[in-house]
């Protein structure tokens, strides 16, 4: 069986040993899962195999012959393709233009053949920015297969997908495996790895700590290998209702909210709901049904019609005024909208709050000491693994970037937090950290509007929730509602919508 192999790979970034003697054998015609906590070295390993990062030590081979990659172009020529967690596409270009970008001699017949195989033939002349997330990911796969990749590296491929999109991706991966393509599947979702992979390797702190062959391993065993302990170390208590003194207080009231759509996201129409003090109120739904419009309207980033009240008073207009009123925001895309990647960890920790008196000295100058102390508290409380607060945020793993974003928004003790996919792309330990932080803040009176594509997160973390579909919002539901009903609401089944109705 044809193979790619990595032997004794090591890579250090300053004081951080990202990889320490990692060896792997990747077989064509198989799906090889790579699991590990944020910062375990998964993405670094894949970037080395793709020629984007050069190891400090170790070697690469294909079928026993040495490989040396000076750049990704060399890796592509050797049959390696990488689909990044954050897509590398030009939104204003068509699918065809994205695939051919940088090509010296485009091959139209090969493009059509591969596009037909992936179900993208009708989208070749569509602008990528107009496509839903699932199709944009498929365009990335199209780019790799067009370049004749035999080993396809997928970095957290389901982090941005809805369940139906993920199921479609899994069908495609199985087809690629059957055709002899090797797939490396990096994920935090343990059940996905068990369902899809032929072999699973677990990384921890830059080292291989375990290798398994499903079905001879359990979810609990995988989790224990990832975190170096037992799942009992990550308690996930069920949400408890706010106390009577809190539950009677309405923190947010939304009446007949209407917001225009933009790009690939729908608007919302005539939406009404209430969120009590201390409550986590969920918004479930398939991505692209108005989630972005709703979130941005609530935090003051998008024009709207209708009425919003905060603590019984009309909400002020504009993002800055809403922040002053205690409304904080965790956007869906931390890299585009949540963090300034080229600024330092410390600068990002106070981003938007630079004028706060907490870190201003006499005369208005920034107190570096106060900022350092604040950042140290956030990194300790949220287990943010950032060796130096002066390093750019882009040097942190995706999960540590997300924890920094959550820590910053909760650090200002808001009255209302609008959180969109707050645990997107993070490992089970980070998920537990973020959920604990949200519950703790709610016990102190904060309210949360939790907009999530993860239905399990909605059902297990929220006191009440509603379904958003095609810009309309169902009546509030409780987590004991039949799961089939929720799925049919998300799919737009009119009989179920008549039963649960809409608020208006």
JSON list of N, CA and C in Angstrom, two decimals, residues 97 140 159 177 188 192 208 280 329 371 414 431 437 464 504:
[
{"chain": "A", "resi": 97, "resn": "UNK", "atom": "N", "xyz": [-11.99, 30.87, -11.14]},
{"chain": "A", "resi": 97, "resn": "UNK", "atom": "CA", "xyz": [-10.83, 31.75, -10.93]},
{"chain": "A", "resi": 97, "resn": "UNK", "atom": "C", "xyz": [-10.05, 31.36, -9.69]},
{"chain": "A", "resi": 140, "resn": "UNK", "atom": "N", "xyz": [-12.47, 24.35, -1.87]},
{"chain": "A", "resi": 140, "resn": "UNK", "atom": "CA", "xyz": [-11.10, 24.09, -1.42]},
{"chain": "A", "resi": 140, "resn": "UNK", "atom": "C", "xyz": [-10.67, 22.67, -1.78]},
{"chain": "A", "resi": 159, "resn": "UNK", "atom": "N", "xyz": [-15.81, 22.10, 11.46]},
{"chain": "A", "resi": 159, "resn": "UNK", "atom": "CA", "xyz": [-15.97, 23.17, 12.45]},
{"chain": "A", "resi": 159, "resn": "UNK", "atom": "C", "xyz": [-16.96, 24.23, 12.00]},
{"chain": "A", "resi": 177, "resn": "UNK", "atom": "N", "xyz": [-11.82, 7.89, -0.35]},
{"chain": "A", "resi": 177, "resn": "UNK", "atom": "CA", "xyz": [-11.10, 6.74, 0.19]},
{"chain": "A", "resi": 177, "resn": "UNK", "atom": "C", "xyz": [-11.25, 5.53, -0.73]},
{"chain": "A", "resi": 188, "resn": "UNK", "atom": "N", "xyz": [-11.77, 17.84, 16.52]},
{"chain": "A", "resi": 188, "resn": "UNK", "atom": "CA", "xyz": [-11.97, 17.77, 17.97]},
{"chain": "A", "resi": 188, "resn": "UNK", "atom": "C", "xyz": [-13.15, 16.90, 18.32]},
{"chain": "A", "resi": 192, "resn": "UNK", "atom": "N", "xyz": [-17.01, 11.77, 15.44]},
{"chain": "A", "resi": 192, "resn": "UNK", "atom": "CA", "xyz": [-16.70, 11.85, 14.02]},
{"chain": "A", "resi": 192, "resn": "UNK", "atom": "C", "xyz": [-15.51, 10.98, 13.68]},
{"chain": "A", "resi": 208, "resn": "UNK", "atom": "N", "xyz": [3.21, 12.08, 20.04]},
{"chain": "A", "resi": 208, "resn": "UNK", "atom": "CA", "xyz": [2.23, 11.03, 19.84]},
{"chain": "A", "resi": 208, "resn": "UNK", "atom": "C", "xyz": [2.10, 10.24, 21.13]},
{"chain": "A", "resi": 280, "resn": "UNK", "atom": "N", "xyz": [-29.61, 31.54, 29.83]},
{"chain": "A", "resi": 280, "resn": "UNK", "atom": "CA", "xyz": [-28.98, 31.28, 28.54]},
{"chain": "A", "resi": 280, "resn": "UNK", "atom": "C", "xyz": [-30.11, 30.92, 27.58]},
{"chain": "A", "resi": 329, "resn": "UNK", "atom": "N", "xyz": [-20.14, 40.95, 22.67]},
{"chain": "A", "resi": 329, "resn": "UNK", "atom": "CA", "xyz": [-20.38, 40.17, 21.45]},
{"chain": "A", "resi": 329, "resn": "UNK", "atom": "C", "xyz": [-19.22, 39.22, 21.18]},
{"chain": "A", "resi": 371, "resn": "UNK", "atom": "N", "xyz": [-2.16, 46.43, 32.53]},
{"chain": "A", "resi": 371, "resn": "UNK", "atom": "CA", "xyz": [-2.57, 45.57, 31.42]},
{"chain": "A", "resi": 371, "resn": "UNK", "atom": "C", "xyz": [-1.99, 44.17, 31.60]},
{"chain": "A", "resi": 414, "resn": "UNK", "atom": "N", "xyz": [-20.39, 41.87, 31.45]},
{"chain": "A", "resi": 414, "resn": "UNK", "atom": "CA", "xyz": [-21.53, 42.47, 30.74]},
{"chain": "A", "resi": 414, "resn": "UNK", "atom": "C", "xyz": [-22.86, 42.05, 31.35]},
{"chain": "A", "resi": 431, "resn": "UNK", "atom": "N", "xyz": [-13.85, 23.63, 25.44]},
{"chain": "A", "resi": 431, "resn": "UNK", "atom": "CA", "xyz": [-15.32, 23.71, 25.47]},
{"chain": "A", "resi": 431, "resn": "UNK", "atom": "C", "xyz": [-15.80, 23.75, 26.91]},
{"chain": "A", "resi": 437, "resn": "UNK", "atom": "N", "xyz": [-17.40, 29.10, 32.23]},
{"chain": "A", "resi": 437, "resn": "UNK", "atom": "CA", "xyz": [-17.34, 30.56, 32.37]},
{"chain": "A", "resi": 437, "resn": "UNK", "atom": "C", "xyz": [-18.71, 31.19, 32.10]},
{"chain": "A", "resi": 464, "resn": "UNK", "atom": "N", "xyz": [-33.84, 27.81, 27.72]},
{"chain": "A", "resi": 464, "resn": "UNK", "atom": "CA", "xyz": [-34.87, 27.78, 26.70]},
{"chain": "A", "resi": 464, "resn": "UNK", "atom": "C", "xyz": [-34.19, 28.10, 25.37]},
{"chain": "A", "resi": 504, "resn": "UNK", "atom": "N", "xyz": [-45.72, 36.72, 17.54]},
{"chain": "A", "resi": 504, "resn": "UNK", "atom": "CA", "xyz": [-46.05, 37.91, 16.76]},
{"chain": "A", "resi": 504, "resn": "UNK", "atom": "C", "xyz": [-47.28, 38.59, 17.29]}
]
